[in-house]
Short mmCIF file of C-alpha atoms and ligand atoms in Angstrom, two decimals:
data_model
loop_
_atom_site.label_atom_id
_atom_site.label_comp_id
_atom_site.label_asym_id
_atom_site.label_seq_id
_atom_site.Cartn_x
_atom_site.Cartn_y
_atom_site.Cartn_z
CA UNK C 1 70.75 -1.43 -16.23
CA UNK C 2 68.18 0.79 -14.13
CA UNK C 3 65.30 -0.90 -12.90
CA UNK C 4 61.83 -0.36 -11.98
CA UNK C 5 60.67 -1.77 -8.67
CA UNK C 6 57.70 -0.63 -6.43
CA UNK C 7 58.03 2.26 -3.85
CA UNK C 8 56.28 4.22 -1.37
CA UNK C 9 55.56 7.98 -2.50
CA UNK C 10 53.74 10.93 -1.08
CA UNK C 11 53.22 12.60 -4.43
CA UNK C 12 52.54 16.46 -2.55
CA UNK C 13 52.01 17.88 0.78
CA UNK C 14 49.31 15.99 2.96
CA UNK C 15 48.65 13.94 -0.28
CA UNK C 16 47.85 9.65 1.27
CA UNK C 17 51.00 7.43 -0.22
CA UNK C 18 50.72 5.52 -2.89
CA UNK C 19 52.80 2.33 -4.46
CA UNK C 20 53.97 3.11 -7.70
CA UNK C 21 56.80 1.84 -10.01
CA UNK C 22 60.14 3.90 -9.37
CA UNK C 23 63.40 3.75 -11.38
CA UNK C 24 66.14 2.48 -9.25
CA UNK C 25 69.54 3.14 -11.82
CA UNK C 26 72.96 1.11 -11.50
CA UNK C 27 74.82 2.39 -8.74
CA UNK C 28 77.56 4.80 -10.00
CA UNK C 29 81.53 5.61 -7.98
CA UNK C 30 80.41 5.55 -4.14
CA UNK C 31 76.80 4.42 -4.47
CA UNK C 32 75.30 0.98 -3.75
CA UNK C 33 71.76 -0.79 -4.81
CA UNK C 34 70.46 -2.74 -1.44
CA UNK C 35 67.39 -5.00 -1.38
CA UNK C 36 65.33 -3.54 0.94
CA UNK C 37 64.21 -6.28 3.37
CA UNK C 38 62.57 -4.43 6.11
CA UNK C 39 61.58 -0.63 7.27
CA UNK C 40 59.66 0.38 10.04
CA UNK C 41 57.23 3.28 10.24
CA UNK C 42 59.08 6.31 12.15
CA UNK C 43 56.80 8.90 13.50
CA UNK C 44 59.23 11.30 11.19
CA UNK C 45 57.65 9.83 7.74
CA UNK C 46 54.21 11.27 9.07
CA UNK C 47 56.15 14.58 9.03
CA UNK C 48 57.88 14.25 5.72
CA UNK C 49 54.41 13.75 3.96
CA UNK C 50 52.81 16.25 5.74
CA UNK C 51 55.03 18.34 4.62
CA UNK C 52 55.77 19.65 8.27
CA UNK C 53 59.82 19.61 7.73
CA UNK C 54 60.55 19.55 4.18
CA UNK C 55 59.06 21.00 0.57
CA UNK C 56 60.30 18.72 -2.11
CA UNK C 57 57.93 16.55 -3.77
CA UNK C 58 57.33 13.46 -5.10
CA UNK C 59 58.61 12.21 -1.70
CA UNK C 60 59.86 8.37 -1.09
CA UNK C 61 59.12 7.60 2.19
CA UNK C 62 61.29 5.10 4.18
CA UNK C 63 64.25 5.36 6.34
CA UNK C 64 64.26 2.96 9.07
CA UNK C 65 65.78 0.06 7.14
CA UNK C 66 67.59 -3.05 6.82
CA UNK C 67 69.01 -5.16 3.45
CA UNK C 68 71.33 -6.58 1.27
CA UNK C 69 73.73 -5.08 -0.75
CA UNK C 70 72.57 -6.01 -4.33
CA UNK C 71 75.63 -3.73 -6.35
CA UNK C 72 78.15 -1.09 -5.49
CA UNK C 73 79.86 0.63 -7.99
CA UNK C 74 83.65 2.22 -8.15
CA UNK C 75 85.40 2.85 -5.25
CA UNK C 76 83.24 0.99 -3.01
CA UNK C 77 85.05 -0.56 -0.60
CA UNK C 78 83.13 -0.50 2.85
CA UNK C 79 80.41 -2.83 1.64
CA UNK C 80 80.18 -5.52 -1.13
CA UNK C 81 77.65 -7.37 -2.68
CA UNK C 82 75.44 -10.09 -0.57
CA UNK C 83 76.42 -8.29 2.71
CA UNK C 84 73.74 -7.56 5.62
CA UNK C 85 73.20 -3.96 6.48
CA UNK C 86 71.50 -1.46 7.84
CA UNK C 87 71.14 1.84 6.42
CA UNK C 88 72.37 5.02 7.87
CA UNK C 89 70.95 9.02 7.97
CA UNK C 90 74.81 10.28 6.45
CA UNK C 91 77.47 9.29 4.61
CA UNK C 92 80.26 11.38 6.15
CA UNK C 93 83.27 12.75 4.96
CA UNK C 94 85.55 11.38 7.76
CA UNK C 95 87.66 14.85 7.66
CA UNK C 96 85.82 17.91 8.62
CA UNK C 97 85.94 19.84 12.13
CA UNK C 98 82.75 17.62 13.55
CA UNK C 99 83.63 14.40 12.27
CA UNK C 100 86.95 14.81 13.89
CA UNK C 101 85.32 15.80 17.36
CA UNK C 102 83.34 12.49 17.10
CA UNK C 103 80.02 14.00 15.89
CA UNK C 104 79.76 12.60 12.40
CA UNK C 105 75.78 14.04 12.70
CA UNK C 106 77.11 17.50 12.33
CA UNK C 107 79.33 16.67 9.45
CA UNK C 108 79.99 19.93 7.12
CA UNK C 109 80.41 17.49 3.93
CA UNK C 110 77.34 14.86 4.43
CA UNK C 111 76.83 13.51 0.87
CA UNK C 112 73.36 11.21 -0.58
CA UNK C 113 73.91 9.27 -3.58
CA UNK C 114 74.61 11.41 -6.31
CA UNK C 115 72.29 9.76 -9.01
CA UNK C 116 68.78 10.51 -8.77
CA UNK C 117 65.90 7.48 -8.33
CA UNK C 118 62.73 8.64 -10.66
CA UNK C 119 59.25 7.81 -11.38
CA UNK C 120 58.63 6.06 -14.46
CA UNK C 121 57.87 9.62 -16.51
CA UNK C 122 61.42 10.79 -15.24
CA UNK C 123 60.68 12.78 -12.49
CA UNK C 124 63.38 12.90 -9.66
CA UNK C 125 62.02 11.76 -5.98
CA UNK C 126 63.31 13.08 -2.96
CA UNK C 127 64.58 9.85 -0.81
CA UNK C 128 64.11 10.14 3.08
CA UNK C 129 67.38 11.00 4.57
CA UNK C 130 68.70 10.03 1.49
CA UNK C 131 67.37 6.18 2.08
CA UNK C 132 63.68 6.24 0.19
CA UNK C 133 63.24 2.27 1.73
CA UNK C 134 60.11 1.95 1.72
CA UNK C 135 60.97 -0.11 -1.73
CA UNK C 136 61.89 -2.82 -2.86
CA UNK C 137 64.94 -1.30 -3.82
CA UNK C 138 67.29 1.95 -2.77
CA UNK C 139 70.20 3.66 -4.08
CA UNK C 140 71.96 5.33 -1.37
CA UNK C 141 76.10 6.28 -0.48
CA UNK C 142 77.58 2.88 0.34
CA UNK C 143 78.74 5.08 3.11
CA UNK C 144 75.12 4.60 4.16
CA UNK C 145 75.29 1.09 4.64
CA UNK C 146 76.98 -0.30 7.54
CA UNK C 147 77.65 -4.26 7.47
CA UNK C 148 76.09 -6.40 10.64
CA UNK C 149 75.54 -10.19 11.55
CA UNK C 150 73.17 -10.95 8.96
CA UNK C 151 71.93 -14.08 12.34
CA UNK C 152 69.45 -10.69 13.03
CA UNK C 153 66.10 -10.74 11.53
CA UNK C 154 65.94 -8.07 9.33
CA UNK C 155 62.77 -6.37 10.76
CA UNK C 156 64.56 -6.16 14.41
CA UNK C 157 68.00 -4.42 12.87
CA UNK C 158 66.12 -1.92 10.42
CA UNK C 159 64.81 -0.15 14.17
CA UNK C 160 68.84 0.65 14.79
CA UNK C 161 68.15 2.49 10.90
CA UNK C 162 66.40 5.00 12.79
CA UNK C 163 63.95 5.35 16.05
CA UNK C 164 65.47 2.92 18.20
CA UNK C 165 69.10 3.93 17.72
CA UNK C 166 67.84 7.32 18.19
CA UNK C 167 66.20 6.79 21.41
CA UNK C 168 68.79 4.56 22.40
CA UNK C 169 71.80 7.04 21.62
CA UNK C 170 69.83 9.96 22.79
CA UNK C 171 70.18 8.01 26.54
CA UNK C 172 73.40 6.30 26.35
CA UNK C 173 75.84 9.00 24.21
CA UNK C 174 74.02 12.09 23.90
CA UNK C 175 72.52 12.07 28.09
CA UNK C 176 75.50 9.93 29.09
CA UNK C 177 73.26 8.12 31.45
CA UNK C 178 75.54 6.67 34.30
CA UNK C 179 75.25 3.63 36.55
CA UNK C 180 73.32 4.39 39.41
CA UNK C 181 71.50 7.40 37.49
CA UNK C 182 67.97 8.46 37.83
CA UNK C 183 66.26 8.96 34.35
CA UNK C 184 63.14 10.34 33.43
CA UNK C 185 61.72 9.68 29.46
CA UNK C 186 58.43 11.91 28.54
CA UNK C 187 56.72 10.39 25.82
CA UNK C 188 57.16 5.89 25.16
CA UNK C 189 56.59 5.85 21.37
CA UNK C 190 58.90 3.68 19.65
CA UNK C 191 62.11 6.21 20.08
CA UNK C 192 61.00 7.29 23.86
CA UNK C 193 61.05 3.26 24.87
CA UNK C 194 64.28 2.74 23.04
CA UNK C 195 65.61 5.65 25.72
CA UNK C 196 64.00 3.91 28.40
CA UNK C 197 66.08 0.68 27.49
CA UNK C 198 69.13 2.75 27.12
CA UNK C 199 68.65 4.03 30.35
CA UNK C 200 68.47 0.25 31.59
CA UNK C 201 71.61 -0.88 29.47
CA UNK C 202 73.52 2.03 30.97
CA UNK C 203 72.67 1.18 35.01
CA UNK C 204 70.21 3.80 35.73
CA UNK C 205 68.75 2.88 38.76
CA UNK C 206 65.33 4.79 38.87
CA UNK C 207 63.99 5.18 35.17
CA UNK C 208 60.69 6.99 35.31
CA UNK C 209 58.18 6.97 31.93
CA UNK C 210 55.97 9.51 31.60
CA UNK C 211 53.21 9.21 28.54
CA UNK C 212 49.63 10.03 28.65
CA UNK C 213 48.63 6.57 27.10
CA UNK C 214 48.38 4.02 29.82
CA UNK C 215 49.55 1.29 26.58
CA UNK C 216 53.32 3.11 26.43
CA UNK C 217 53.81 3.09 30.02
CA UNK C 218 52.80 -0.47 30.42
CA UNK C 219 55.43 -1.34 27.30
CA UNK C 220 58.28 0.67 29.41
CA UNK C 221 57.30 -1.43 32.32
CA UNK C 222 58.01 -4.30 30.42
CA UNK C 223 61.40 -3.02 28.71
CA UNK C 224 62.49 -1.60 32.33
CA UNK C 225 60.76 1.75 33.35
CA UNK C 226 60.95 1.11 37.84
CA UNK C 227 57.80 3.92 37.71
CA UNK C 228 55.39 5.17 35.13
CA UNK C 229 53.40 8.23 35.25
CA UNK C 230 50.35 8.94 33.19
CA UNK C 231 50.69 12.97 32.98
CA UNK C 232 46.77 13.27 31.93
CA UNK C 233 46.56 12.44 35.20
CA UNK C 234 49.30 13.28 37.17
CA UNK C 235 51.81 16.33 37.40
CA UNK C 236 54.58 15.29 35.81
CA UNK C 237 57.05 17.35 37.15
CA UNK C 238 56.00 17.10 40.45
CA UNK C 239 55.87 12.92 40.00
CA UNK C 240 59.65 13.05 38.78
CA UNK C 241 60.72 15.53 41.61
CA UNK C 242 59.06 13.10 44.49
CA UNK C 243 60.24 9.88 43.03
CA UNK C 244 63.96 11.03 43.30
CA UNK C 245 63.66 12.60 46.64
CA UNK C 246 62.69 16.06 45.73
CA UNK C 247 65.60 16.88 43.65
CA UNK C 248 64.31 16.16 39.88
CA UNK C 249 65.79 13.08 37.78
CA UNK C 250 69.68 13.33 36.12
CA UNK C 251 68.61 12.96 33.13
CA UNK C 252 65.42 14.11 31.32
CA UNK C 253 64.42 12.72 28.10
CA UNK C 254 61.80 14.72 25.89
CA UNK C 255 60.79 12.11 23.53
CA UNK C 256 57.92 14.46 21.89
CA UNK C 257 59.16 17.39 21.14
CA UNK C 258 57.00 19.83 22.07
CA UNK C 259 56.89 23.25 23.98
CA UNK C 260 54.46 22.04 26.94
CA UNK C 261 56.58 18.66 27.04
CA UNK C 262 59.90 20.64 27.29
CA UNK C 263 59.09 22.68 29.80
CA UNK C 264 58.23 19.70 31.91
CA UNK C 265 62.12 18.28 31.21
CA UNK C 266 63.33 21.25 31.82
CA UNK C 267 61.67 21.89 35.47
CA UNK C 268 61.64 17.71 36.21
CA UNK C 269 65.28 17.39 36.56
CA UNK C 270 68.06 17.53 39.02
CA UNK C 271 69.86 21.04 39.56
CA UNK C 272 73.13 19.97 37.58
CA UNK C 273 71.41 17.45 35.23
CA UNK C 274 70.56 17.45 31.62
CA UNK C 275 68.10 17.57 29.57
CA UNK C 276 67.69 15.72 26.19
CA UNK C 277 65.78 17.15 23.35
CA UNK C 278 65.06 14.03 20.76
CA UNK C 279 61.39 14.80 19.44
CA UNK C 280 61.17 16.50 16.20
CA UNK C 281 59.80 19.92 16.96
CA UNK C 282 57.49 21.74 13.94
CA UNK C 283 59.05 25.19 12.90
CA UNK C 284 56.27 27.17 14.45
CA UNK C 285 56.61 26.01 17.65
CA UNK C 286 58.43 28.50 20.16
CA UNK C 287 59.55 28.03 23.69
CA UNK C 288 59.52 30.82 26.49
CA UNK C 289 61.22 30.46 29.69
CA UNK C 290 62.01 32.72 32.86
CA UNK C 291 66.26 33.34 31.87
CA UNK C 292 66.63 33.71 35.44
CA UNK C 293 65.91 29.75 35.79
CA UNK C 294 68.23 28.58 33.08
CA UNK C 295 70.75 30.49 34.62
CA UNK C 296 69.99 29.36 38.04
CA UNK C 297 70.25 25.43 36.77
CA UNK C 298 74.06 24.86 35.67
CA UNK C 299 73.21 21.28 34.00
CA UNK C 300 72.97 21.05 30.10
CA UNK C 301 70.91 21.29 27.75
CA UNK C 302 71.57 18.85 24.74
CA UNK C 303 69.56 17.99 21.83
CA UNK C 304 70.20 14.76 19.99
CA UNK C 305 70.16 13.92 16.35
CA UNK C 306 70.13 10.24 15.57
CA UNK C 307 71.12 9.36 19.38
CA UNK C 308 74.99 10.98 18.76
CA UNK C 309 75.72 7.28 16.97
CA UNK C 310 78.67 6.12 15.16
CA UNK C 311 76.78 3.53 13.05
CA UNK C 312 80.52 1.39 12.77
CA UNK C 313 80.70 1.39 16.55
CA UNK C 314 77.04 1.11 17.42
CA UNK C 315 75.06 -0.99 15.30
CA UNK C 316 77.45 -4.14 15.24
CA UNK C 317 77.79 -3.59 19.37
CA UNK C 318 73.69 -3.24 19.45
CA UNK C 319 73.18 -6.23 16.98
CA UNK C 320 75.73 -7.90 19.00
CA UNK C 321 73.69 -7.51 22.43
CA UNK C 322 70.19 -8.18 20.21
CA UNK C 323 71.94 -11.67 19.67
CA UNK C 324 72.92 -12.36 23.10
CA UNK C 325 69.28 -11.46 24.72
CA UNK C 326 70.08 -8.14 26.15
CA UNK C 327 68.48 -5.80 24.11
CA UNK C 328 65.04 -7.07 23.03
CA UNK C 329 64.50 -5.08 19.99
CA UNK C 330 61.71 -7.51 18.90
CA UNK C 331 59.63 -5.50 21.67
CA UNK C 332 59.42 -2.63 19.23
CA UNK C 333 58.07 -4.91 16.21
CA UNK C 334 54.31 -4.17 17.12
CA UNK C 335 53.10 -5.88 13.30
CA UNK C 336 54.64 -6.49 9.97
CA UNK C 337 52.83 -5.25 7.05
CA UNK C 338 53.02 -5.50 3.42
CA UNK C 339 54.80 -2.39 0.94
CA UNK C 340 50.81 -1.15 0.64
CA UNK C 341 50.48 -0.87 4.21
CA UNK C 342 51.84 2.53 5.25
CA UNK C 343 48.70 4.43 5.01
CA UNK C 344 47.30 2.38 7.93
CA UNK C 345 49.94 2.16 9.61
CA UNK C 346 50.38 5.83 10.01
CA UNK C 347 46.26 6.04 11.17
CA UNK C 348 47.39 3.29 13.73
CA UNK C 349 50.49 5.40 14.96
CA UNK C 350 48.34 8.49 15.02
CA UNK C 351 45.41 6.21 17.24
CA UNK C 352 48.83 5.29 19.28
CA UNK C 353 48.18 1.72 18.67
CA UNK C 354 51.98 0.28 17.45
CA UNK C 355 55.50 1.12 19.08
CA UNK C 356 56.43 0.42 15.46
CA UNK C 357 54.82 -1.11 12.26
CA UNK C 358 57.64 -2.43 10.35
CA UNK C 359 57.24 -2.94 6.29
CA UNK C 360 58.89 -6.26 5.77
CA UNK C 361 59.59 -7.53 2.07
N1 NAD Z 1 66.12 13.21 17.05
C1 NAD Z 1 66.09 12.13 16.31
O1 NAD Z 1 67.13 11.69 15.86
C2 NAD Z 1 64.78 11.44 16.03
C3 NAD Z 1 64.76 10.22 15.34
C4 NAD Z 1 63.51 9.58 15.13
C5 NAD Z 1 62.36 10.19 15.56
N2 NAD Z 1 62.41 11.39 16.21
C6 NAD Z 1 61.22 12.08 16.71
O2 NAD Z 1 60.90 11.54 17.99
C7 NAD Z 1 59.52 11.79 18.25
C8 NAD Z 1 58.85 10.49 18.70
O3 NAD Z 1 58.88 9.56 17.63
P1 NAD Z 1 58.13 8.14 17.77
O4 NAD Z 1 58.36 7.42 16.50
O5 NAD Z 1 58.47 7.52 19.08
O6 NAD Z 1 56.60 8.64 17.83
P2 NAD Z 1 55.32 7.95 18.48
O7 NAD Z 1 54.14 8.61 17.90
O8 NAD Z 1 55.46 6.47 18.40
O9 NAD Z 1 55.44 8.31 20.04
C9 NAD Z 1 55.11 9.54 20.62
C10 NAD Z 1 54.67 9.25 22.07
O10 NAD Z 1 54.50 10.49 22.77
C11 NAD Z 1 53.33 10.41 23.56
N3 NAD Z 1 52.87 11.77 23.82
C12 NAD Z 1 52.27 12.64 22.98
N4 NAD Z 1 52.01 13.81 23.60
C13 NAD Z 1 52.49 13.68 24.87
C14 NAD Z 1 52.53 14.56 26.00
N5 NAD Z 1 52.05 15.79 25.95
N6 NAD Z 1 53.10 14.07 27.13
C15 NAD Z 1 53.60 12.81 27.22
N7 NAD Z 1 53.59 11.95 26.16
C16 NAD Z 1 53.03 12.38 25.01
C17 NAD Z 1 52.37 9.57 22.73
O11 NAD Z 1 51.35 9.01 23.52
C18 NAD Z 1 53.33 8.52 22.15
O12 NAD Z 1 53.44 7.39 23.01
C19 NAD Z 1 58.94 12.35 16.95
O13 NAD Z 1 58.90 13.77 17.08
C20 NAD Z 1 59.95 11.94 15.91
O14 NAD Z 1 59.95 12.80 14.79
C21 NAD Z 1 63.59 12.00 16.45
ZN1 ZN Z 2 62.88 8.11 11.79
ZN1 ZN Z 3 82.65 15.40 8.08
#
């Protein structure tokens, strides 16, 4: 039997959410229900109801989440009822060209549950990345839903859901960060300090965080930046050349996504090293650089959707380090708040207060 539970909906562009009753049906072949337990606030839901990346409305925000598997229906087999998880971006299809080369994020045959959750009048919602947790309850794919210790709390393994695997991923696969590496990260929101402590997981040796709020670079201190450079105040570029002997960092992070910010990756590292594009540019934004100095640099230029993760292979390994003290993922818990707090907590993300507000229910 469908059921109605309370969800978090921008009802049109720019419009503040609102909590209203949603219709969550029975999951049907390849779908599961999960209990929603905790999502955080990703920087990406302030997009999604500003309408800055996508134009279907009523939108249910949400996608950074952890839960328990309520029901699956036929054919489930990956998940079953009472398990831990944490929700994934895709289900894949396992079989195409990319998911065969090991990158799942550019599957050809990514599927969302097939049912439709509603408002009470019938109208279909558009879920987040297919996850729409900022609920009580979600129908996604069960191949959505990866199983993990359920020993983590859910508020700390929702942040692998999203911004902290992406940041991360974006380090450790995507940038391939290496032991001994230098690493710079521009931008220490929530998914630029999760690069920061991928850098540190991976054995970079200099990791350099760049932000123009003193708050984020005294966070990446904490979580293992060796230098921090407020670029209000400072050149960036010419701060990441000096502190790696003139020669610009390995690997360059761009954690904010924009053209000015780009630039300053692009110029900031080493000859042969990469750069990593993880900030969510706007479609207006455009980019203009002298060819002669792309061609002139022989490293790469990567951009990285969802840090490059295999949620099978990465969020049990990252839960399993969470567990053992190595990865302190309760850093990026700045509050908890309530199903009726997202509002506020996107003014306090906007004011750069919070690495993360996470909605815990
Ligand atoms: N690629 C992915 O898979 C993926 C996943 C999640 C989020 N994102 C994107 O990553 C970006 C960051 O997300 P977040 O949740 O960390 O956001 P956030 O708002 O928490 O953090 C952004 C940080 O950038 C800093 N900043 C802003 N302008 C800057 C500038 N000019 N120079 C240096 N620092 C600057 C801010 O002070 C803040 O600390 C967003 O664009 C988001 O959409 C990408
Ligand atoms: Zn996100
Ligand atoms: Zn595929």
């Amino acid at each position: 039997m469908a059921q109605v539970v309370r969800g978090v909906i921008a009802r049109a562009k720019g419009a503040p959410v609102e909590v209203v009753p949603i219709v969550v049906p029975d999951p049907g072949p390849g779908e599961a229900v999960v209990k929603v337990q905790a999502c955080g606030v990703c920087h990406t839901d302030l997009h999604y109801r500003e309408g800055g990346i996508n134009d279907e409305f009523p939108f249910l925000l949400g996608h950074e989440a952890a839960g328990v598997v309520e029901a699956v229906g036929e054919g489930v087999d990956n998940v079953a009822p009472g398990d831990f998880v944490i929700l994934n971006w895709r289900a894949v299809c396992g079989r195409c060209r990319s998911c065969r080369r090991g990158r799942p994020q550019y599957c050809f045959a990514t599927h969302n549950a097939k049912q439709k959750m509603t408002l009470e009048d019938g109208t279909e919602l558009s879920p987040a990345l297919g996850i729409g947790a900022f609920a009580e309850k979600t129908l996604v794919a069960a191949g959505q839903c990866t199983k993990v210790d359920p020993a983590a709390s859910p508020a700390a393994a929702g942040l692998l859901g999203c911004g902290v695997m992406a940041g991360l991923g974006a380090a450790i696969n995507t940038g391939q960060v290496s032991r001994g590496d230098s690493v710079a990260v521009i931008g220490c929101g929530g998914v630029g300090n999760a690069a920061v402590t991928g850098a540190r997981l991976a054995g970079a040796s200099r990791i350099i965080a760049v932000d123009v709020d003193e708050r984020k670079l005294v966070t990446a201190r904490g979580l293992g930046a060796t230098h921090t450079v407020n670029s209000r105040e400072t050149d960036a570029v010419e701060a990441i050349r000096e502190l790696t002997g003139g020669n610009g960092a390995d690997v360059v992070i761009d954690a904010v996504g924009r053209p000015e910010t780009y630039k300053q990756a692009f110029y900031a590292r080493d000859l042969a090293g990469t750069v990593v594009l993880v900030g969510v540019p706007t479609p207006e934004m455009t980019l203009e650089l002298p060819l002669l100095d792309v061609f002139g640099r022989g490293g790469a230029l990567k951009s990285s959707w969802y840090g490059d993760c295999l949620p099978e292979r990465d969020f049990p390994m990252l839960i399993d380090l969470y567990l053992q003290g190595r990865l302190d993922l309760d850093a990026f818990v700045s509050e908890t708040i309530p199903l009726d707090g997202v509002e506020e907590a996107f003014a306090r993300m906007h004011r750069g207060e919070v690495l993360r507000s996470v909605v815990v229910l």
